[in-house]
mmCIF file of C-alpha atoms in Angstrom:
data_model
loop_
_atom_site.group_PDB
_atom_site.id
_atom_site.type_symbol
_atom_site.label_atom_id
_atom_site.label_comp_id
_atom_site.label_asym_id
_atom_site.label_seq_id
_atom_site.Cartn_x
_atom_site.Cartn_y
_atom_site.Cartn_z
ATOM 1 C CA UNK A 1 40.110 87.201 134.675
ATOM 2 C CA UNK A 2 42.518 89.557 132.821
ATOM 3 C CA UNK A 3 41.857 93.286 133.293
ATOM 4 C CA UNK A 4 41.288 93.939 129.727
ATOM 5 C CA UNK A 5 38.564 91.534 129.233
ATOM 6 C CA UNK A 6 37.165 92.697 132.535
ATOM 7 C CA UNK A 7 37.018 96.243 131.156
ATOM 8 C CA UNK A 8 35.295 95.175 128.183
ATOM 9 C CA UNK A 9 32.410 93.576 130.221
ATOM 10 C CA UNK A 10 32.003 96.243 132.641
ATOM 11 C CA UNK A 11 31.844 98.651 129.625
ATOM 12 C CA UNK A 12 29.005 96.255 127.900
ATOM 13 C CA UNK A 13 27.100 96.099 130.934
ATOM 14 C CA UNK A 14 27.185 99.776 131.418
ATOM 15 C CA UNK A 15 25.438 100.143 128.317
ATOM 16 C CA UNK A 16 22.618 97.704 128.978
ATOM 17 C CA UNK A 17 19.335 99.475 129.965
ATOM 18 C CA UNK A 18 18.627 100.204 133.333
ATOM 19 C CA UNK A 19 17.187 97.477 135.243
ATOM 20 C CA UNK A 20 16.922 98.477 138.900
ATOM 21 C CA UNK A 21 19.030 95.835 139.804
ATOM 22 C CA UNK A 22 20.357 95.640 143.602
ATOM 23 C CA UNK A 23 23.453 94.004 143.573
ATOM 24 C CA UNK A 24 27.203 94.750 142.918
ATOM 25 C CA UNK A 25 28.287 93.601 139.243
ATOM 26 C CA UNK A 26 31.825 93.107 140.970
ATOM 27 C CA UNK A 27 30.369 90.158 143.198
ATOM 28 C CA UNK A 28 28.824 88.537 140.076
ATOM 29 C CA UNK A 29 32.109 88.928 137.957
ATOM 30 C CA UNK A 30 34.146 87.505 140.938
ATOM 31 C CA UNK A 31 31.644 84.826 141.074
ATOM 32 C CA UNK A 32 32.373 84.033 137.478
ATOM 33 C CA UNK A 33 36.194 84.189 137.926
ATOM 34 C CA UNK A 34 35.793 81.963 140.850
ATOM 35 C CA UNK A 35 37.517 84.110 143.316
ATOM 36 C CA UNK A 36 33.973 84.940 145.185
ATOM 37 C CA UNK A 37 34.008 84.563 149.012
ATOM 38 C CA UNK A 38 31.801 81.872 150.228
ATOM 39 C CA UNK A 39 29.635 84.670 151.734
ATOM 40 C CA UNK A 40 29.130 86.342 148.486
ATOM 41 C CA UNK A 41 28.442 83.041 146.896
ATOM 42 C CA UNK A 42 25.562 82.687 149.297
ATOM 43 C CA UNK A 43 24.447 86.323 148.855
ATOM 44 C CA UNK A 44 24.514 85.965 144.797
ATOM 45 C CA UNK A 45 22.606 82.882 144.928
ATOM 46 C CA UNK A 46 19.744 84.461 147.318
ATOM 47 C CA UNK A 47 19.735 87.418 145.074
ATOM 48 C CA UNK A 48 19.147 85.404 141.697
ATOM 49 C CA UNK A 49 16.535 83.202 143.733
ATOM 50 C CA UNK A 50 14.591 86.517 144.319
ATOM 51 C CA UNK A 51 12.952 87.071 140.603
ATOM 52 C CA UNK A 52 13.219 85.954 137.552
ATOM 53 C CA UNK A 53 14.352 89.150 136.378
ATOM 54 C CA UNK A 54 17.667 88.978 138.598
ATOM 55 C CA UNK A 55 18.313 85.434 136.834
ATOM 56 C CA UNK A 56 17.802 86.742 133.506
ATOM 57 C CA UNK A 57 20.236 89.657 134.487
ATOM 58 C CA UNK A 58 22.585 87.301 135.873
ATOM 59 C CA UNK A 59 22.431 85.064 132.664
ATOM 60 C CA UNK A 60 23.192 88.259 130.478
ATOM 61 C CA UNK A 61 26.234 89.002 132.277
ATOM 62 C CA UNK A 62 27.387 85.225 132.308
ATOM 63 C CA UNK A 63 26.910 85.126 127.981
ATOM 64 C CA UNK A 64 28.702 88.624 127.852
ATOM 65 C CA UNK A 65 31.625 87.093 130.320
ATOM 66 C CA UNK A 66 31.728 83.865 128.094
ATOM 67 C CA UNK A 67 32.077 85.664 125.205
ATOM 68 C CA UNK A 68 34.905 87.918 126.021
ATOM 69 C CA UNK A 69 36.687 85.550 128.128
ATOM 70 C CA UNK A 70 39.386 83.233 125.455
ATOM 71 C CA UNK A 71 38.798 79.711 125.582
ATOM 72 C CA UNK A 72 42.412 79.178 125.242
ATOM 73 C CA UNK A 73 45.504 81.455 125.924
ATOM 74 C CA UNK A 74 45.439 83.947 122.798
ATOM 75 C CA UNK A 75 49.015 84.084 122.769
ATOM 76 C CA UNK A 76 48.945 80.245 121.680
ATOM 77 C CA UNK A 77 46.440 81.108 118.643
ATOM 78 C CA UNK A 78 47.962 81.135 115.481
ATOM 79 C CA UNK A 79 45.739 83.827 113.719
ATOM 80 C CA UNK A 80 46.943 83.631 110.476
ATOM 81 C CA UNK A 81 46.363 80.003 110.076
ATOM 82 C CA UNK A 82 42.526 80.658 111.641
ATOM 83 C CA UNK A 83 41.846 83.620 109.212
ATOM 84 C CA UNK A 84 43.105 81.381 106.554
ATOM 85 C CA UNK A 85 40.627 78.435 107.625
ATOM 86 C CA UNK A 86 37.826 80.824 107.862
ATOM 87 C CA UNK A 87 38.231 82.254 104.424
ATOM 88 C CA UNK A 88 38.697 78.977 103.144
ATOM 89 C CA UNK A 89 35.482 77.962 104.579
ATOM 90 C CA UNK A 90 33.718 81.102 103.208
ATOM 91 C CA UNK A 91 34.939 80.883 99.313
ATOM 92 C CA UNK A 92 35.234 77.103 98.473
ATOM 93 C CA UNK A 93 32.462 74.980 97.031
ATOM 94 C CA UNK A 94 30.889 73.496 100.313
ATOM 95 C CA UNK A 95 31.995 69.890 100.469
ATOM 96 C CA UNK A 96 29.735 66.695 101.160
ATOM 97 C CA UNK A 97 28.982 67.045 105.292
ATOM 98 C CA UNK A 98 30.585 64.609 107.354
ATOM 99 C CA UNK A 99 28.099 61.306 107.796
ATOM 100 C CA UNK A 100 25.808 62.107 110.161
ATOM 101 C CA UNK A 101 25.555 59.989 113.141
ATOM 102 C CA UNK A 102 22.391 57.508 112.287
ATOM 103 C CA UNK A 103 20.149 58.380 115.375
ATOM 104 C CA UNK A 104 17.645 55.207 115.952
ATOM 105 C CA UNK A 105 14.710 56.105 117.265
ATOM 106 C CA UNK A 106 13.944 53.791 120.208
ATOM 107 C CA UNK A 107 10.033 53.267 120.619
ATOM 108 C CA UNK A 108 8.459 53.364 124.116
ATOM 109 C CA UNK A 109 8.584 49.899 125.540
ATOM 110 C CA UNK A 110 5.522 49.333 127.532
ATOM 111 C CA UNK A 111 5.661 46.221 129.539
ATOM 112 C CA UNK A 112 2.624 44.100 129.122
ATOM 113 C CA UNK A 113 -0.107 44.595 131.546
ATOM 114 C CA UNK A 114 -0.580 42.037 134.068
ATOM 115 C CA UNK A 115 -4.315 41.862 135.454
ATOM 116 C CA UNK A 116 -5.050 39.288 138.022
ATOM 117 C CA UNK A 117 -8.233 37.504 136.657
ATOM 118 C CA UNK A 118 -11.027 38.475 138.422
ATOM 119 C CA UNK A 119 -12.562 34.965 139.077
ATOM 120 C CA UNK A 120 -9.326 34.144 140.793
ATOM 121 C CA UNK A 121 -10.078 36.882 143.120
ATOM 122 C CA UNK A 122 -13.435 36.261 143.952
ATOM 123 C CA UNK A 123 -12.311 32.312 144.723
ATOM 124 C CA UNK A 124 -9.670 33.490 146.885
ATOM 125 C CA UNK A 125 -11.831 35.824 149.147
ATOM 126 C CA UNK A 126 -14.706 32.833 148.934
ATOM 127 C CA UNK A 127 -12.017 30.222 150.533
ATOM 128 C CA UNK A 128 -10.964 32.982 153.021
ATOM 129 C CA UNK A 129 -7.297 33.019 151.753
ATOM 130 C CA UNK A 130 -4.752 35.809 152.494
ATOM 131 C CA UNK A 131 -5.672 38.736 149.937
ATOM 132 C CA UNK A 132 -2.799 39.050 147.891
ATOM 133 C CA UNK A 133 -1.882 42.686 146.452
ATOM 134 C CA UNK A 134 -2.420 42.899 142.644
ATOM 135 C CA UNK A 135 0.289 42.649 140.314
ATOM 136 C CA UNK A 136 1.659 45.799 139.241
ATOM 137 C CA UNK A 137 2.759 46.566 135.809
ATOM 138 C CA UNK A 138 5.728 48.335 134.484
ATOM 139 C CA UNK A 139 6.640 51.048 132.067
ATOM 140 C CA UNK A 140 10.089 51.062 130.371
ATOM 141 C CA UNK A 141 11.246 54.363 128.355
ATOM 142 C CA UNK A 142 14.344 54.923 126.742
ATOM 143 C CA UNK A 143 15.298 58.330 125.547
ATOM 144 C CA UNK A 144 16.642 57.969 121.920
ATOM 145 C CA UNK A 145 20.235 59.145 121.298
ATOM 146 C CA UNK A 146 20.954 62.953 120.371
ATOM 147 C CA UNK A 147 17.467 63.655 121.901
ATOM 148 C CA UNK A 148 15.582 64.367 125.386
ATOM 149 C CA UNK A 149 12.703 62.851 126.245
ATOM 150 C CA UNK A 150 9.688 63.984 128.852
ATOM 151 C CA UNK A 151 6.936 62.115 130.583
ATOM 152 C CA UNK A 152 4.777 62.546 133.746
ATOM 153 C CA UNK A 153 4.506 60.020 136.352
ATOM 154 C CA UNK A 154 1.427 58.300 137.721
ATOM 155 C CA UNK A 155 2.194 60.681 140.856
ATOM 156 C CA UNK A 156 2.137 63.628 138.608
ATOM 157 C CA UNK A 157 6.065 64.034 139.158
ATOM 158 C CA UNK A 158 8.097 65.087 135.865
ATOM 159 C CA UNK A 159 11.061 63.474 134.471
ATOM 160 C CA UNK A 160 13.393 64.466 131.611
ATOM 161 C CA UNK A 161 15.723 61.636 130.180
ATOM 162 C CA UNK A 162 18.474 62.299 128.439
ATOM 163 C CA UNK A 163 19.928 60.506 125.482
ATOM 164 C CA UNK A 164 20.312 57.036 125.947
ATOM 165 C CA UNK A 165 18.884 56.724 129.324
ATOM 166 C CA UNK A 166 16.153 54.494 130.513
ATOM 167 C CA UNK A 167 13.539 54.734 133.333
ATOM 168 C CA UNK A 168 11.482 52.018 134.566
ATOM 169 C CA UNK A 169 8.140 52.829 136.523
ATOM 170 C CA UNK A 170 4.966 51.280 137.817
ATOM 171 C CA UNK A 171 1.661 52.046 136.130
ATOM 172 C CA UNK A 172 0.345 53.022 139.543
ATOM 173 C CA UNK A 173 2.314 53.901 143.001
ATOM 174 C CA UNK A 174 0.179 51.557 145.464
ATOM 175 C CA UNK A 175 2.716 51.255 148.368
ATOM 176 C CA UNK A 176 4.067 53.729 150.920
ATOM 177 C CA UNK A 177 6.818 54.836 148.683
ATOM 178 C CA UNK A 178 7.020 55.988 145.230
ATOM 179 C CA UNK A 179 10.236 54.080 143.575
ATOM 180 C CA UNK A 180 11.577 54.146 140.014
ATOM 181 C CA UNK A 181 15.112 52.710 138.490
ATOM 182 C CA UNK A 182 17.025 54.439 136.160
ATOM 183 C CA UNK A 183 19.717 54.181 134.181
ATOM 184 C CA UNK A 184 21.987 56.966 132.042
ATOM 185 C CA UNK A 185 21.113 60.507 133.231
ATOM 186 C CA UNK A 186 17.545 61.907 134.294
ATOM 187 C CA UNK A 187 16.135 65.241 135.818
ATOM 188 C CA UNK A 188 13.376 64.784 138.494
ATOM 189 C CA UNK A 189 10.702 67.419 139.592
ATOM 190 C CA UNK A 190 8.827 65.242 142.306
ATOM 191 C CA UNK A 191 5.472 66.108 143.364
ATOM 192 C CA UNK A 192 5.511 66.705 146.890
ATOM 193 C CA UNK A 193 4.115 63.827 149.459
ATOM 194 C CA UNK A 194 5.754 63.656 152.772
ATOM 195 C CA UNK A 195 3.647 60.435 153.596
ATOM 196 C CA UNK A 196 5.109 58.624 150.226
ATOM 197 C CA UNK A 197 8.779 59.369 149.820
ATOM 198 C CA UNK A 198 10.017 59.363 146.098
ATOM 199 C CA UNK A 199 12.995 56.860 145.611
ATOM 200 C CA UNK A 200 15.188 56.638 142.398
ATOM 201 C CA UNK A 201 17.555 53.621 142.394
ATOM 202 C CA UNK A 202 20.434 53.675 140.267
ATOM 203 C CA UNK A 203 22.226 50.452 140.727
ATOM 204 C CA UNK A 204 24.559 51.247 143.782
ATOM 205 C CA UNK A 205 22.580 54.461 145.199
ATOM 206 C CA UNK A 206 19.384 55.248 146.681
ATOM 207 C CA UNK A 207 18.020 58.767 146.350
ATOM 208 C CA UNK A 208 15.117 59.354 148.685
ATOM 209 C CA UNK A 209 12.955 62.874 148.283
ATOM 210 C CA UNK A 210 9.467 64.097 149.118
ATOM 211 C CA UNK A 211 9.090 66.989 146.999
ATOM 212 C CA UNK A 212 12.149 68.188 145.314
ATOM 213 C CA UNK A 213 14.352 68.760 141.588
ATOM 214 C CA UNK A 214 17.385 67.095 141.514
ATOM 215 C CA UNK A 215 19.560 65.543 138.425
ATOM 216 C CA UNK A 216 21.039 62.106 138.592
ATOM 217 C CA UNK A 217 23.821 60.923 136.270
ATOM 218 C CA UNK A 218 24.986 57.161 135.844
ATOM 219 C CA UNK A 219 25.903 55.990 132.763
ATOM 220 C CA UNK A 220 27.299 52.412 132.503
ATOM 221 C CA UNK A 221 30.544 53.053 130.985
ATOM 222 C CA UNK A 222 31.130 55.785 133.777
ATOM 223 C CA UNK A 223 33.373 55.505 136.709
ATOM 224 C CA UNK A 224 31.144 57.452 138.846
ATOM 225 C CA UNK A 225 27.567 58.293 139.565
ATOM 226 C CA UNK A 226 26.599 62.015 140.332
ATOM 227 C CA UNK A 227 23.674 63.363 142.050
ATOM 228 C CA UNK A 228 22.789 67.354 141.654
ATOM 229 C CA UNK A 229 20.401 68.709 143.905
ATOM 230 C CA UNK A 230 18.442 72.047 142.604
ATOM 231 C CA UNK A 231 16.001 72.582 145.161
ATOM 232 C CA UNK A 232 14.678 71.072 148.587
ATOM 233 C CA UNK A 233 16.445 68.157 150.285
ATOM 234 C CA UNK A 234 17.434 64.794 149.345
ATOM 235 C CA UNK A 235 19.166 61.864 151.055
ATOM 236 C CA UNK A 236 21.552 59.406 149.210
ATOM 237 C CA UNK A 237 22.363 56.178 150.496
ATOM 238 C CA UNK A 238 24.693 53.089 149.960
ATOM 239 C CA UNK A 239 23.889 50.541 152.266
ATOM 240 C CA UNK A 240 24.641 51.918 155.584
ATOM 241 C CA UNK A 241 26.387 55.057 154.116
ATOM 242 C CA UNK A 242 24.264 58.229 153.977
ATOM 243 C CA UNK A 243 24.632 61.518 152.922
ATOM 244 C CA UNK A 244 22.461 64.730 152.811
ATOM 245 C CA UNK A 245 22.161 67.283 150.162
ATOM 246 C CA UNK A 246 21.537 70.744 150.172
ATOM 247 C CA UNK A 247 20.408 72.846 147.225
ATOM 248 C CA UNK A 248 23.640 73.750 145.364
ATOM 249 C CA UNK A 249 25.096 70.596 146.442
ATOM 250 C CA UNK A 250 26.789 67.612 144.125
ATOM 251 C CA UNK A 251 27.587 64.347 145.401
ATOM 252 C CA UNK A 252 29.968 62.152 143.657
ATOM 253 C CA UNK A 253 30.286 58.612 144.179
ATOM 254 C CA UNK A 254 33.183 56.380 142.969
ATOM 255 C CA UNK A 255 32.165 53.143 141.856
ATOM 256 C CA UNK A 256 35.600 51.063 142.054
ATOM 257 C CA UNK A 257 36.331 52.614 145.670
ATOM 258 C CA UNK A 258 32.429 53.038 146.752
ATOM 259 C CA UNK A 259 33.416 56.699 148.273
ATOM 260 C CA UNK A 260 31.246 59.696 148.244
ATOM 261 C CA UNK A 261 32.137 63.262 148.308
ATOM 262 C CA UNK A 262 29.601 66.049 148.531
ATOM 263 C CA UNK A 263 30.789 69.620 146.810
ATOM 264 C CA UNK A 264 29.341 73.051 146.466
ATOM 265 C CA UNK A 265 28.469 73.770 142.588
ATOM 266 C CA UNK A 266 26.666 75.856 140.110
ATOM 267 C CA UNK A 267 23.772 73.655 138.894
ATOM 268 C CA UNK A 268 23.346 75.091 136.002
ATOM 269 C CA UNK A 269 26.006 73.253 134.011
ATOM 270 C CA UNK A 270 24.707 69.992 135.165
ATOM 271 C CA UNK A 271 20.804 70.308 134.696
ATOM 272 C CA UNK A 272 21.068 72.411 131.488
ATOM 273 C CA UNK A 273 20.651 69.512 129.266
ATOM 274 C CA UNK A 274 16.977 69.182 129.964
ATOM 275 C CA UNK A 275 16.455 72.370 128.017
ATOM 276 C CA UNK A 276 18.604 71.245 124.951
ATOM 277 C CA UNK A 277 21.710 72.982 126.010
ATOM 278 C CA UNK A 278 25.232 71.829 126.378
ATOM 279 C CA UNK A 279 27.179 74.085 128.814
ATOM 280 C CA UNK A 280 31.154 73.276 129.267
ATOM 281 C CA UNK A 281 32.781 75.577 132.071
ATOM 282 C CA UNK A 282 36.868 75.266 131.375
ATOM 283 C CA UNK A 283 36.095 71.707 131.334
ATOM 284 C CA UNK A 284 38.877 69.312 130.430
ATOM 285 C CA UNK A 285 38.285 67.889 126.701
ATOM 286 C CA UNK A 286 38.458 64.333 127.898
ATOM 287 C CA UNK A 287 35.434 65.503 129.920
ATOM 288 C CA UNK A 288 33.809 67.055 127.081
ATOM 289 C CA UNK A 289 34.421 64.080 124.412
ATOM 290 C CA UNK A 290 32.833 61.833 127.236
ATOM 291 C CA UNK A 291 29.755 63.834 127.207
ATOM 292 C CA UNK A 292 29.672 63.997 123.670
ATOM 293 C CA UNK A 293 29.697 60.070 123.534
ATOM 294 C CA UNK A 294 26.922 59.889 125.768
ATOM 295 C CA UNK A 295 24.553 62.039 123.981
ATOM 296 C CA UNK A 296 25.494 61.221 120.276
ATOM 297 C CA UNK A 297 26.537 57.659 120.609
ATOM 298 C CA UNK A 298 30.140 58.341 118.983
ATOM 299 C CA UNK A 299 33.363 57.087 120.062
ATOM 300 C CA UNK A 300 36.426 59.753 120.223
ATOM 301 C CA UNK A 301 40.017 58.332 120.425
ATOM 302 C CA UNK A 302 42.855 60.978 121.472
ATOM 303 C CA UNK A 303 45.963 60.320 119.186
ATOM 304 C CA UNK A 304 48.035 62.679 121.434
ATOM 305 C CA UNK A 305 47.664 62.540 125.111
ATOM 306 C CA UNK A 306 48.679 65.998 125.624
ATOM 307 C CA UNK A 307 45.411 67.105 124.091
ATOM 308 C CA UNK A 308 44.120 66.368 127.753
ATOM 309 C CA UNK A 309 45.650 69.796 128.934
ATOM 310 C CA UNK A 310 43.465 71.905 126.885
ATOM 311 C CA UNK A 311 40.228 73.033 128.524
ATOM 312 C CA UNK A 312 37.198 74.545 126.499
ATOM 313 C CA UNK A 313 34.315 76.613 127.256
ATOM 314 C CA UNK A 314 30.930 76.950 125.251
ATOM 315 C CA UNK A 315 27.157 76.702 125.495
ATOM 316 C CA UNK A 316 25.575 75.005 122.774
ATOM 317 C CA UNK A 317 21.843 74.488 122.050
ATOM 318 C CA UNK A 318 20.355 72.882 118.836
ATOM 319 C CA UNK A 319 23.885 72.509 117.211
ATOM 320 C CA UNK A 320 24.499 69.105 115.708
ATOM 321 C CA UNK A 321 27.669 66.958 116.692
ATOM 322 C CA UNK A 322 29.187 67.901 113.466
ATOM 323 C CA UNK A 323 29.028 71.761 114.005
ATOM 324 C CA UNK A 324 29.621 71.240 117.554
ATOM 325 C CA UNK A 325 33.316 69.826 116.328
ATOM 326 C CA UNK A 326 33.754 72.659 113.482
ATOM 327 C CA UNK A 327 33.374 75.173 116.292
ATOM 328 C CA UNK A 328 35.698 73.325 118.785
ATOM 329 C CA UNK A 329 38.449 72.971 116.017
ATOM 330 C CA UNK A 330 38.376 76.497 115.270
ATOM 331 C CA UNK A 331 39.216 77.760 118.462
ATOM 332 C CA UNK A 332 41.291 75.027 119.788
ATOM 333 C CA UNK A 333 44.399 73.566 118.038
ATOM 334 C CA UNK A 334 42.990 70.277 117.353
ATOM 335 C CA UNK A 335 41.834 68.430 114.210
ATOM 336 C CA UNK A 336 38.907 65.634 114.173
ATOM 337 C CA UNK A 337 39.251 62.652 111.698
ATOM 338 C CA UNK A 338 36.317 59.941 111.365
ATOM 339 C CA UNK A 339 38.048 56.696 110.900
ATOM 340 C CA UNK A 340 35.187 54.016 110.421
ATOM 341 C CA UNK A 341 31.715 53.593 111.518
ATOM 342 C CA UNK A 342 30.955 49.959 112.977
ATOM 343 C CA UNK A 343 28.046 48.076 114.789
ATOM 344 C CA UNK A 344 28.350 47.722 118.357
ATOM 345 C CA UNK A 345 26.221 46.056 120.583
ATOM 346 C CA UNK A 346 23.243 43.770 120.073
ATOM 347 C CA UNK A 347 21.272 46.181 118.668
ATOM 348 C CA UNK A 348 23.243 46.616 115.699
ATOM 349 C CA UNK A 349 23.375 50.518 115.955
ATOM 350 C CA UNK A 350 26.212 51.920 114.058
ATOM 351 C CA UNK A 351 28.532 53.886 116.220
ATOM 352 C CA UNK A 352 31.173 56.417 114.911
ATOM 353 C CA UNK A 353 34.329 56.547 115.692
ATOM 354 C CA UNK A 354 36.442 59.582 115.760
ATOM 355 C CA UNK A 355 40.218 60.507 115.925
ATOM 356 C CA UNK A 356 41.894 63.533 117.801
ATOM 357 C CA UNK A 357 44.818 64.919 116.743
ATOM 358 C CA UNK A 358 46.614 67.995 118.110
ATOM 359 C CA UNK A 359 47.745 70.771 115.314
#
């Protein structure tokens, strides 16, 4: 972080109302600069967890830092061109908006409830045969693209489903474990029950918890599965390979090599989607476009490989895809062009194709 921007942040913070905050602001700034020591990171996380006031104060400083920190090198921005573009948007007659992505609302598909006829149960008991466990029905819920769905499971655990994600769960947990299946992305707040572990099956991985909060990201087209732990503890297993996560840690599983790596991260970026927020923190544009494809069901085509060299920092809440692209085009030397909208898959859903050009 340049000295000019750092002085700006400190000057803004000095004008904020006195909150009796018991932490050195420089520690927060070094954390945002990614230059803080492991000990400082630990102290900051403990301080944030002490109270909601601390968490809100930290978020205020983070927002100020994002606003005053340029997304790209200011010397590389053509200010005259940017000013002309803004004036043109203000003074020209608004054009017809780009064709919005058609959001297809999927109804929650509830599996048929299979009840074992009472007469069969009575006959089975009279014949003194082994008593069979009753058949359990399953619900399957899919979140429509462009939205976030929430639901409460039979054990009172809460789940947030990201756009295009699916969760399958029983109508009642009757065994020694509480197991669900999912694809896409979901955030879980698991009801505590040590005697009945909560298991999320994602295909290759199984995430086991008793009472905790964590995020699972496993889209079919992605090359990796990502598990992010917010509170508590979880075990992530693939066959005989088991990893243990602590709060603030993330496991990255590569589907091709079947390798697992655990790193320390800032969980906010990976769980903010559940509150309708898209948070990007100096992420490569390819990563951002992949995220937008998952949420809005569009397809980006990069026409110049050098576009991947750009990074972008922003926080969006409530903006449409077209508004997000407009903001990106104003601060990064790139241009978007919609080339076609075609049917994709067996559900006849229109998928918008967007080409990305370097200015």
